[in-house]
Coordinates of C-alpha atoms in Angstrom, one line a residue:
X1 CA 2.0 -8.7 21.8
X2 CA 0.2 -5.2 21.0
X3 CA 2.7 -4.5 18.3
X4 CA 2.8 -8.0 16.9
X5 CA -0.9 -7.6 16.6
X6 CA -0.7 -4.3 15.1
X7 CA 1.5 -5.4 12.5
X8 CA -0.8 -8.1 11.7
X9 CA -3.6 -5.9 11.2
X10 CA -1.3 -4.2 8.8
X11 CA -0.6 -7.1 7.0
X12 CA -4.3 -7.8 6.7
X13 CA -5.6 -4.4 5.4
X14 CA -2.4 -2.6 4.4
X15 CA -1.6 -1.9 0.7
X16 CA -1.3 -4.8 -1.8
X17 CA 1.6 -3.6 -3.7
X18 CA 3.3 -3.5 0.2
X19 CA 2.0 -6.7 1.6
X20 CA 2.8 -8.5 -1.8
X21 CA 6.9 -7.2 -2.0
X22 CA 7.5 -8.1 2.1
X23 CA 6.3 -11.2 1.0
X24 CA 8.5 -11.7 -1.8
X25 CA 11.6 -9.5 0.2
X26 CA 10.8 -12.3 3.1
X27 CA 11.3 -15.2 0.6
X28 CA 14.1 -13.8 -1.1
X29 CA 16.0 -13.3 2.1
X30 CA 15.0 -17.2 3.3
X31 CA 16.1 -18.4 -0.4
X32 CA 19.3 -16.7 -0.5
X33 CA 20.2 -17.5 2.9
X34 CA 19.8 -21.1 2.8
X35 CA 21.5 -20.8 -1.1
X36 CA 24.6 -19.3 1.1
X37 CA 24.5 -21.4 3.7
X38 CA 24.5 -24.8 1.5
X39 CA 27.5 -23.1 -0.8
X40 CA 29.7 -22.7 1.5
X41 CA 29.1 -25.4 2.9
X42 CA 29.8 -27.9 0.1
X43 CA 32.6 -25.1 -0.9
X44 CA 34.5 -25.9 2.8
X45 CA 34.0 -29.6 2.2
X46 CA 35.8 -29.2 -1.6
X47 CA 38.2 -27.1 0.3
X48 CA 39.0 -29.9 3.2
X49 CA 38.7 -32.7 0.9
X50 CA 41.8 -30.9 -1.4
X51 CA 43.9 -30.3 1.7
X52 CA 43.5 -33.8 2.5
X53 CA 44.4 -34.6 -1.4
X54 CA 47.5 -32.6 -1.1
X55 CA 48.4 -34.2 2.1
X56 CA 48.1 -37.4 0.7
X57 CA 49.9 -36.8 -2.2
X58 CA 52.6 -35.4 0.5
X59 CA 52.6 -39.0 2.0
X60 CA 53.0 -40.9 -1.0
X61 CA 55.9 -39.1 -1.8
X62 CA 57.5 -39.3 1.9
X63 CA 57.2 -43.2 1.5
X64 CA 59.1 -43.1 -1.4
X65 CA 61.6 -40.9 0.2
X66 CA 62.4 -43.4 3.2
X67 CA 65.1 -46.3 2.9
X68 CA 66.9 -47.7 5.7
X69 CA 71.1 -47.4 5.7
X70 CA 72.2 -50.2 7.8
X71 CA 69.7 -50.0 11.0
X72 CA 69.1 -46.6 10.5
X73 CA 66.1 -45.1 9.0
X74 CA 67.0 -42.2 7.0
X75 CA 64.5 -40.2 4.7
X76 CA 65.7 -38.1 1.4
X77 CA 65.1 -34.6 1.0
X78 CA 61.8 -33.6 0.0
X79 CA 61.2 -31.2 -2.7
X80 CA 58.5 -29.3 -4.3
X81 CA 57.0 -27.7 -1.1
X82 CA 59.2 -24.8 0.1
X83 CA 56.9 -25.1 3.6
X84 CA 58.4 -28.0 4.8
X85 CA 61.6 -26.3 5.4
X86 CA 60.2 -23.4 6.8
X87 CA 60.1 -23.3 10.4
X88 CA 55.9 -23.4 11.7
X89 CA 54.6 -22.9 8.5
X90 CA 52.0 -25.0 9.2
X91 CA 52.6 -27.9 7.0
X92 CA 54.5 -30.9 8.7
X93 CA 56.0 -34.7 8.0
X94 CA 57.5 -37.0 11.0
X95 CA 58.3 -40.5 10.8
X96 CA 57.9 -42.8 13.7
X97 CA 59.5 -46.5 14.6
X98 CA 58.2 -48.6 16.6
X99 CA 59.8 -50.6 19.5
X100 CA 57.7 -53.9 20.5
X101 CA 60.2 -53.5 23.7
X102 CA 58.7 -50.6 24.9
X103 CA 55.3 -50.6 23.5
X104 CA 55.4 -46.9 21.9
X105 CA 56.7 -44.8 19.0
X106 CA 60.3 -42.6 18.6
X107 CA 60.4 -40.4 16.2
X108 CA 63.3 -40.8 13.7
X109 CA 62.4 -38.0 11.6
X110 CA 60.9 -35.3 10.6
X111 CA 60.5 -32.0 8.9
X112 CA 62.5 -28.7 9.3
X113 CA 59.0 -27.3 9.3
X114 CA 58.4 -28.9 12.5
X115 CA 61.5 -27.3 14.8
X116 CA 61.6 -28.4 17.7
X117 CA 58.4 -30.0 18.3
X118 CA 57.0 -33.5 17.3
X119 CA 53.3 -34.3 16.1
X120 CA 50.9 -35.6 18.9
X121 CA 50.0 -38.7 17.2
X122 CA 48.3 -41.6 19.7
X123 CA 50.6 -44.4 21.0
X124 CA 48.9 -47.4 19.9
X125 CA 49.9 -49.1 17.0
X126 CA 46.7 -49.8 15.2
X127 CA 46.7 -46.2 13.9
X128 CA 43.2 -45.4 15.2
X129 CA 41.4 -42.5 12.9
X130 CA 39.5 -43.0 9.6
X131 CA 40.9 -45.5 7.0
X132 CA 41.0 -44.6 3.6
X133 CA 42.5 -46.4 0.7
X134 CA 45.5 -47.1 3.2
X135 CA 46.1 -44.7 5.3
X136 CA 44.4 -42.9 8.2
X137 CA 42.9 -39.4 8.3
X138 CA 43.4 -37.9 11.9
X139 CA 42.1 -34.5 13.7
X140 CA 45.1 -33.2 15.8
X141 CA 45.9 -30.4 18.0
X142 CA 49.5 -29.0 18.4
X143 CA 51.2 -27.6 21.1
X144 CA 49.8 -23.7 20.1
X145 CA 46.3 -25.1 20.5
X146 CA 46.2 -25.3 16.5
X147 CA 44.1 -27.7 14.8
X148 CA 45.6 -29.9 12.4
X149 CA 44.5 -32.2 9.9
X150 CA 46.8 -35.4 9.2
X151 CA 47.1 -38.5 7.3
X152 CA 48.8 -41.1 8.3
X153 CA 50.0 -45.1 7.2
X154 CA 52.1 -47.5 8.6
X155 CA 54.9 -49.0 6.2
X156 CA 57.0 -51.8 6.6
X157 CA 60.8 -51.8 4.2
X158 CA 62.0 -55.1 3.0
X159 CA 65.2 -54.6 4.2
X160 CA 65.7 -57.2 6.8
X161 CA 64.7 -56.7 10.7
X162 CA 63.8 -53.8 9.5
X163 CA 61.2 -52.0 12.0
X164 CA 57.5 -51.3 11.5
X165 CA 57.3 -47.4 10.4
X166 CA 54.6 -44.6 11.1
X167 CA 54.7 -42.2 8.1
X168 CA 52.1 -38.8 9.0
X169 CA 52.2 -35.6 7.3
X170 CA 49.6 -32.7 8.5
X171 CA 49.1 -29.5 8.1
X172 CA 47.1 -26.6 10.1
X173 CA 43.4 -26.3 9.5
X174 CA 44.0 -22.8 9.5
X175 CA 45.4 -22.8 5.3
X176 CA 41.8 -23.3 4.8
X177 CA 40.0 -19.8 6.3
X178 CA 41.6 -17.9 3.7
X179 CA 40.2 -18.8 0.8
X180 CA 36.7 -20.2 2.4
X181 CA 36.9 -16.8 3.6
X182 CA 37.6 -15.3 0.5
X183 CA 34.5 -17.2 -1.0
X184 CA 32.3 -16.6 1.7
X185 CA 32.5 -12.5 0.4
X186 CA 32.5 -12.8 -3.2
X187 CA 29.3 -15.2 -2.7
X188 CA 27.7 -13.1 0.2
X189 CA 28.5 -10.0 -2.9
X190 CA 27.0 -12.0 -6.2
X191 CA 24.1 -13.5 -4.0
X192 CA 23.1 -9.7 -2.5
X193 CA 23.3 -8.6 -6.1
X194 CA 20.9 -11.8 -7.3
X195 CA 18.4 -10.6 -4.3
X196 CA 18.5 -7.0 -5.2
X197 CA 18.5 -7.7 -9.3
X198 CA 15.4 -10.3 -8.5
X199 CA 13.8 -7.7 -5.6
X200 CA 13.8 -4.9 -8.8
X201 CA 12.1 -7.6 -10.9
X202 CA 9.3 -8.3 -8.6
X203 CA 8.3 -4.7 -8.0
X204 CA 8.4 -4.6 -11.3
X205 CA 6.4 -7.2 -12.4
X206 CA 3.7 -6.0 -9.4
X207 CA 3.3 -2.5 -11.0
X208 CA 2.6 -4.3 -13.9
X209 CA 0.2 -6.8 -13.1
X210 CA -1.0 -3.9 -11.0
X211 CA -1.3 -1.1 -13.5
X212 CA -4.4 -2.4 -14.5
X213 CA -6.3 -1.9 -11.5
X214 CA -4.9 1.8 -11.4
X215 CA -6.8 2.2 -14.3
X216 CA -9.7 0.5 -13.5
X217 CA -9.8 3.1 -10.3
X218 CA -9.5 6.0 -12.8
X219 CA -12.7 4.5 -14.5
X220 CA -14.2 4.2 -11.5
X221 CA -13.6 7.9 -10.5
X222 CA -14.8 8.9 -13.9
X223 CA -17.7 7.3 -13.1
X224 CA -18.4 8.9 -9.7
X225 CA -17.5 12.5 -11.6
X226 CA -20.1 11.9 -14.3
X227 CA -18.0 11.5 -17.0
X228 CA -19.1 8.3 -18.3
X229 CA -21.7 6.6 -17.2
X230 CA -19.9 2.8 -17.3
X231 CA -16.3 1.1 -16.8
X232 CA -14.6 1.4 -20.4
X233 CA -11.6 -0.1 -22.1
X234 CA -9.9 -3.1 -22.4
X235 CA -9.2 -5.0 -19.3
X236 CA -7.8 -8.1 -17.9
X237 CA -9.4 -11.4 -18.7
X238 CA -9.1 -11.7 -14.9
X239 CA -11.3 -8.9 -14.4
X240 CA -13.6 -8.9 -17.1
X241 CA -16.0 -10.5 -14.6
X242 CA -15.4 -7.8 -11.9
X243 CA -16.2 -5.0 -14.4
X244 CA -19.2 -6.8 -16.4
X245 CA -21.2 -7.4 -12.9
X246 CA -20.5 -3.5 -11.9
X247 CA -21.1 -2.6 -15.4
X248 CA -24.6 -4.7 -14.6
X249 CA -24.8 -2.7 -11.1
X250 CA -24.5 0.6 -13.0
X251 CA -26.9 -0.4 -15.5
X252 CA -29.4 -1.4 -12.7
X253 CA -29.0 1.7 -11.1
X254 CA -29.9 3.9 -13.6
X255 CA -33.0 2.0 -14.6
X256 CA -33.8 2.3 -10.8
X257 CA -33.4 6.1 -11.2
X258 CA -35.1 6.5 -13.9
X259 CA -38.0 4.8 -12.9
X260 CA -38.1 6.8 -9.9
X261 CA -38.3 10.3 -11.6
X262 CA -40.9 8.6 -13.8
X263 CA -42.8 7.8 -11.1
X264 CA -42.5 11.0 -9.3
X265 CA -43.4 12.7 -12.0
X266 CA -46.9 10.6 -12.5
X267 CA -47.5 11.1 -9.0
X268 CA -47.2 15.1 -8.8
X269 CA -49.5 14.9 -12.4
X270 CA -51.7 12.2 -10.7
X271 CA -51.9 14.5 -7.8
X272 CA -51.9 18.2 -8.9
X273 CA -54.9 17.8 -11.3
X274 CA -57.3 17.1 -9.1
X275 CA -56.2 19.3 -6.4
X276 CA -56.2 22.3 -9.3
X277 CA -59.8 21.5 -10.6
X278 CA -61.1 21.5 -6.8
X279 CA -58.8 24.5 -6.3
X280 CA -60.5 26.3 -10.0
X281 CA -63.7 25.6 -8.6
X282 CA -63.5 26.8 -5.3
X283 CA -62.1 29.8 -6.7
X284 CA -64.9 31.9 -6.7
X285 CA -66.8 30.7 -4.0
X286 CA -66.7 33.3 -1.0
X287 CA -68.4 30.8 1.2
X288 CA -66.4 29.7 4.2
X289 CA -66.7 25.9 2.6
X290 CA -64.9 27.3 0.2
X291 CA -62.5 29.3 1.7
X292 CA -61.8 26.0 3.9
X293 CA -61.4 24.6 0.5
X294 CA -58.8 26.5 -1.4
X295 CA -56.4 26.7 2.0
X296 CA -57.0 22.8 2.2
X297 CA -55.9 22.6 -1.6
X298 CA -53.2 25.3 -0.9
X299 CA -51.7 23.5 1.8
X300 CA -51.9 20.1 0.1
X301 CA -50.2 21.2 -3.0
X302 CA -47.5 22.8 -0.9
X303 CA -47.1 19.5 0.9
X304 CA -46.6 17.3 -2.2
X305 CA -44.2 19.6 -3.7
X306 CA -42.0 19.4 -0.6
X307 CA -42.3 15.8 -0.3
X308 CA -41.5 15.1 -4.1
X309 CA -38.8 17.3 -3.9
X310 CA -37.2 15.4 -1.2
X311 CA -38.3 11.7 -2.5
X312 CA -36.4 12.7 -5.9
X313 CA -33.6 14.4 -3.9
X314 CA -33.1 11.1 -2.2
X315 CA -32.9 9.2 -5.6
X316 CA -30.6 11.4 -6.6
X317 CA -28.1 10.7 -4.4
X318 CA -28.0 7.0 -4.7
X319 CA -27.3 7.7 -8.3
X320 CA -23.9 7.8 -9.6
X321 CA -22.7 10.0 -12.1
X322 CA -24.3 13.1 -11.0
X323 CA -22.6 16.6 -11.8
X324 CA -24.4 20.0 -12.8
X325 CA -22.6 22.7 -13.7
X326 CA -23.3 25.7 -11.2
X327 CA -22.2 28.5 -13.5
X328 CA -25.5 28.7 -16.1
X329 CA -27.8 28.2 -13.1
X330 CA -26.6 30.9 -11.2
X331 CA -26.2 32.6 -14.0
X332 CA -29.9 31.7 -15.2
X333 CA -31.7 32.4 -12.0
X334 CA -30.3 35.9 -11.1
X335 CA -31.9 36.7 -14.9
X336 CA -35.1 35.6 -13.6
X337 CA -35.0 37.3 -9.8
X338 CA -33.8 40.7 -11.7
X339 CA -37.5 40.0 -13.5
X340 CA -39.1 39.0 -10.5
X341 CA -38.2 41.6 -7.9
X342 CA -38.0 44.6 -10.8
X343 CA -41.0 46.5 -9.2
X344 CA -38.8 47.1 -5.9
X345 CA -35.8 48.0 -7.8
X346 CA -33.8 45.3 -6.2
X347 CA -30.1 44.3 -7.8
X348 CA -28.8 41.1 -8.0
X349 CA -25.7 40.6 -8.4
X350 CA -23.0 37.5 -8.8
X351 CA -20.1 38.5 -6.7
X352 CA -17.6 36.1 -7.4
X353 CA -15.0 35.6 -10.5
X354 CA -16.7 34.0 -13.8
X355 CA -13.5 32.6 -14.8
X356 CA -13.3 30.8 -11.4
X357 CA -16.6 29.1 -11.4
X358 CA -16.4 27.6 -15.3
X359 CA -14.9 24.1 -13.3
X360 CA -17.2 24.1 -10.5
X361 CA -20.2 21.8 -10.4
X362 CA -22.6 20.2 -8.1
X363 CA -22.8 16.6 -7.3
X364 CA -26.4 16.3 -7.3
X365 CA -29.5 17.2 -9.5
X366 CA -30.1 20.3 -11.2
X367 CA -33.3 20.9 -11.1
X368 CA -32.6 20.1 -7.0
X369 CA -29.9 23.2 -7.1
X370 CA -32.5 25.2 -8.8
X371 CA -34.6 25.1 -6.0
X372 CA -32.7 25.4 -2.9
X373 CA -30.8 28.6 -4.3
X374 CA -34.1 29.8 -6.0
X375 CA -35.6 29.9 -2.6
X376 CA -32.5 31.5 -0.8
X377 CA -32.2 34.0 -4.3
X378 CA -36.5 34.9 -3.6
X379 CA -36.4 34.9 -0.2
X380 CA -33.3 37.5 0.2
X381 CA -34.7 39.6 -2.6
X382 CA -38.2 39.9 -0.8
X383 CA -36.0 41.5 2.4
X384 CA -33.7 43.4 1.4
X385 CA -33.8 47.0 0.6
X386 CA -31.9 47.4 -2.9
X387 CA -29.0 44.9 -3.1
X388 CA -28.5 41.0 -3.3
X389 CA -25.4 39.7 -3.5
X390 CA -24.2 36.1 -4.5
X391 CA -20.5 34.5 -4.2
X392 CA -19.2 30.9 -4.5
X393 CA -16.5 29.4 -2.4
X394 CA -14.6 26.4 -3.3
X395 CA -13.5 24.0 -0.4
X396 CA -11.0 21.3 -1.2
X397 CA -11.9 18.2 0.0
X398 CA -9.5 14.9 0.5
X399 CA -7.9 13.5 -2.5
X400 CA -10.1 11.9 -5.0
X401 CA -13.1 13.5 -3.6
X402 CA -14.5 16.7 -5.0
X403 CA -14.7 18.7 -1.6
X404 CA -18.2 21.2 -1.0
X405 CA -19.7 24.3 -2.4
X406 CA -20.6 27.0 -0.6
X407 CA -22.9 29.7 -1.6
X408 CA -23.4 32.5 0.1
X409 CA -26.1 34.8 -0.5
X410 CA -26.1 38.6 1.5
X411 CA -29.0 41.1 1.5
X412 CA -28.9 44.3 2.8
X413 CA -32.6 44.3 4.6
X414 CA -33.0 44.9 8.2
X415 CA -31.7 41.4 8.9
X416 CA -31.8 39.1 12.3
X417 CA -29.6 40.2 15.2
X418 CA -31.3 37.4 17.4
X419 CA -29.2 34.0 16.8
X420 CA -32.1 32.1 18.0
X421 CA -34.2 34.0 15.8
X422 CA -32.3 33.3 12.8
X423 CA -32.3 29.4 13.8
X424 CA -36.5 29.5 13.9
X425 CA -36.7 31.1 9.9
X426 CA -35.4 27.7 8.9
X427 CA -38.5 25.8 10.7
X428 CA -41.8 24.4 8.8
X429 CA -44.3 27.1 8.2
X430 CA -41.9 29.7 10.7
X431 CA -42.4 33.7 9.0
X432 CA -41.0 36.2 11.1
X433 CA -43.1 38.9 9.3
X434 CA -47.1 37.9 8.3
X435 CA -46.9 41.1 6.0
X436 CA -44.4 39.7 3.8
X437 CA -45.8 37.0 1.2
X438 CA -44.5 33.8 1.4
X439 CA -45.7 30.7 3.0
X440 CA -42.5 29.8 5.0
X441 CA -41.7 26.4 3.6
X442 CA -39.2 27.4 1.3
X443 CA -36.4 27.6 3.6
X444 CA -37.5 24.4 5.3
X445 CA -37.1 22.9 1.5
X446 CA -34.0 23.9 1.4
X447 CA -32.7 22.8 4.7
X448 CA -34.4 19.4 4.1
X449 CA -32.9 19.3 0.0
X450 CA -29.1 20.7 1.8
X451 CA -29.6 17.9 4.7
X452 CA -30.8 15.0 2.0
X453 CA -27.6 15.5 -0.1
X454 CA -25.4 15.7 2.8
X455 CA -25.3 19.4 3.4
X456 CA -25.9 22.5 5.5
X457 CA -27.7 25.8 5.7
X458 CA -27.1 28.3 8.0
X459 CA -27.9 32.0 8.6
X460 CA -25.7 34.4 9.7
X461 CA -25.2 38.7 9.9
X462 CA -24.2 40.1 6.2
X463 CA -21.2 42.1 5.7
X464 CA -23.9 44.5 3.7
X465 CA -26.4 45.0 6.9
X466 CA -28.6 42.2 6.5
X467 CA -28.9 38.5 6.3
X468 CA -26.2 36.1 5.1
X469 CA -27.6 32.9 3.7
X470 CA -24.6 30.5 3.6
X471 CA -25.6 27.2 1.4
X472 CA -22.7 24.2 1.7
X473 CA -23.3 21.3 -0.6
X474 CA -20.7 18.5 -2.3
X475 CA -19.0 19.4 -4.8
X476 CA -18.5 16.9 -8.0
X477 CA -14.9 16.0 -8.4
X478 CA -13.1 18.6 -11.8
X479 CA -13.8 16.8 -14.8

């Protein structure tokens, strides 16, 4: 029961190209057999009804061959069949009289084929059987257990008193297994060959009629990748539909996007203005009102950065499409934390091999990547002691799918030997060190930017003394 069930769960979600050729392979198989089946069969009857031909031919010949020579019945020889002088060969004639005295048959005569044995033909005198065109078409079984097919007809001479005759001839059933035999394997041969030849043109005709979803997948996948923003090229009228309303969902999707940023965008405008004129204004007041002020403003501005960050980070993702390139913004934002961190003579430094991170990109926003590896780039270059060092790994992912990124960057500061520690620096507002600037959200950014995409960030000890910032994100299928 468990595996009948399993196999129709197959059935039900295996592949289509498999489900569709058991079909067909089941059909075939049904087809053919019955084909065979009915063939042979109406190939045995053509066979048994020309035995029987030949048989009556036989007896029409074997009534012309009996006279009677005074009382006696005699038959002339037969010719044209050398088995009917060969002993058991398995064609026979026997003539029979019959003696109203004694209610039965003798047999007068018969066939050298024969021997020493006579026919078993019934005793009664109606010749029981099936009549056809005058004569009677009995099953018979010789002495060898043999079955035997035989026609027979009663026939009455004009010589006078001359007795009532039984003519049969018959002949072993076995003369017809060798060639229903032989046609049983040449049709068994030419109807496996028919199966196979029509088998090849099915699973031919399914990759095919198939081939167009195959490239309708590739579409899609150029899609997911970012090369192309809808399905292209000519399709099937049957699936014209199926790509026009996706088409339609793509189309959507992107307006939804890009109203979205839009609206971000007015929002943080809408937002920051006010908070920088109260912030200009409080500027120079020393007055603990507006102190209060300017740490209120601080704190608010710092709040709707990380919350549009993570709203437009979450828009992202829903998009489809999205690939950037992590080569130019690595390359870009070491420029600028060289510039930054120049006063404390702090090196920055991309570790890994140009040539291997041309194909790489990101699967996600750029201006998203720019902040969470900005904040890991500053916040490693504001702790360390005279070297940062950056370097890409690639992880494959399944097929189809573009794997994940991970970016590591190592400092060689005094670092965190305290695992728990190195857990808190990734909490809201956590600083290890109040003498260091910072306002220890940018971590937490990152974490909720890494989290929002479907990443991870994690802290660990650096190979060059200090902290090892290791920033896993999914990767954007190779163009």
């Amino acid at each position: 029961m468990n595996a009948a069930h399993a196999a129709l769960r197959w059935l039900q979600h295996g592949s289509l190209r498999l489900r569709l050729l058991l079909g067909t392979l089941v059909w075939l198989v049904l087809a053919v057999a019955v084909a065979g089946w009915g063939l042979r069969g109406l190939f045995q009857e053509h066979v048994h009804q020309q035995l029987q031909d030949q048989l009556v031919r036989q007896l029409n010949q074997l009534s012309a061959a009996v006279n009677m020579q005074g009382r006696e019945v005699r038959v002339t020889a037969m010719t044209g069949d050398v088995r009917l002088d060969t002993p058991l060969s398995g064609l026979y004639w026997q003539v029979d009289t019959w003696a109203p005295g004694e209610g039965q048959f003798h047999t007068v005569a018969r066939s050298r084929s024969l021997w020493d044995q006579a026919l078993p033909l019934p005793a009664d005198p109606g010749f029981p059987g099936t009549r056809r065109l005058g004569h009677a078409v009995l099953d018979l079984q010789d002495a060898q257990g043999h079955a035997l097919l035989a026609v027979s007809r009663p026939l009455q001479l004009p010589d006078a008193d001359a007795p009532l005759l039984r003519l049969t001839v018959a002949a072993d059933q076995a003369l017809l297994a060798e060639p229903l035999q032989r046609f049983t394997t040449m049709l068994l041969a030419a109807l496996g060959l028919l199966a196979v030849g029509l088998l090849l043109a099915v699973a031919v005709q399914l990759h095919l009629a198939l081939r167009p979803l195959q490239r309708l997948r590739q579409q899609l996948a150029s899609v997911r990748a970012g090369q192309t923003a809808q399905l292209q090229g000519p399709v099937p009228h049957e699936l014209q539909p199926l790509v026009a309303e996706f088409n339609h969902v793509l189309a959507a999707n992107a307006d939804i996007v890009q109203r979205a940023r839009t609206q971000a965008g007015n929002l943080a405008h809408a937002v920051h203005t006010p908070l920088n004129i109260l912030g200009n204004a409080a500027a120079h007041d020393a007055t603990p009102l507006g102190q209060l002020v300017r740490e209120q403003v601080s704190s608010a501005s710092r709040q709707v950065d990380h919350h549009l960050a993570r709203a437009r980070a979450a828009t992202a993702i829903r998009a489809t499409g999205l690939r950037t390139p992590v080569l130019e913004p690595l390359q870009a934002l070491l420029r600028t934390m060289r510039r930054l961190h120049a006063g404390r003579e702090v090196h920055f430094h991309l570790a890994s091999d140009v040539q291997q991170l041309e194909p790489l990109a990101f699967r996600g926003e750029e201006q998203d990547f720019f902040e969470m590896l900005g904040n890991l780039l500053d916040n490693a270059g504001k702790w360390a002691s005279s070297r940062v060092e950056l370097s890409v790994q690639a992880l494959p992912g399944p097929p189809g799918q573009g794997g994940q990124l991970c970016l590591l960057v190592d400092d060689d500061g005094p670092g965190i030997p305290d695992p728990a520690q190195r857990n808190r620096i990734f909490g809201r507002g956590e600083r290890l060190d109040e003498q260091r600037p910072g306002t220890g959200l940018g971590l937490d950014i990152v974490r909720e930017l890494a989290h929002t995409y479907g990443g991870s960030i994690e802290a660990h000890p650096s190979p060059l003394g200090g902290l090892q910032m290791r920033l896993c994100l999914p990767a954007a299928p190779a163009a």
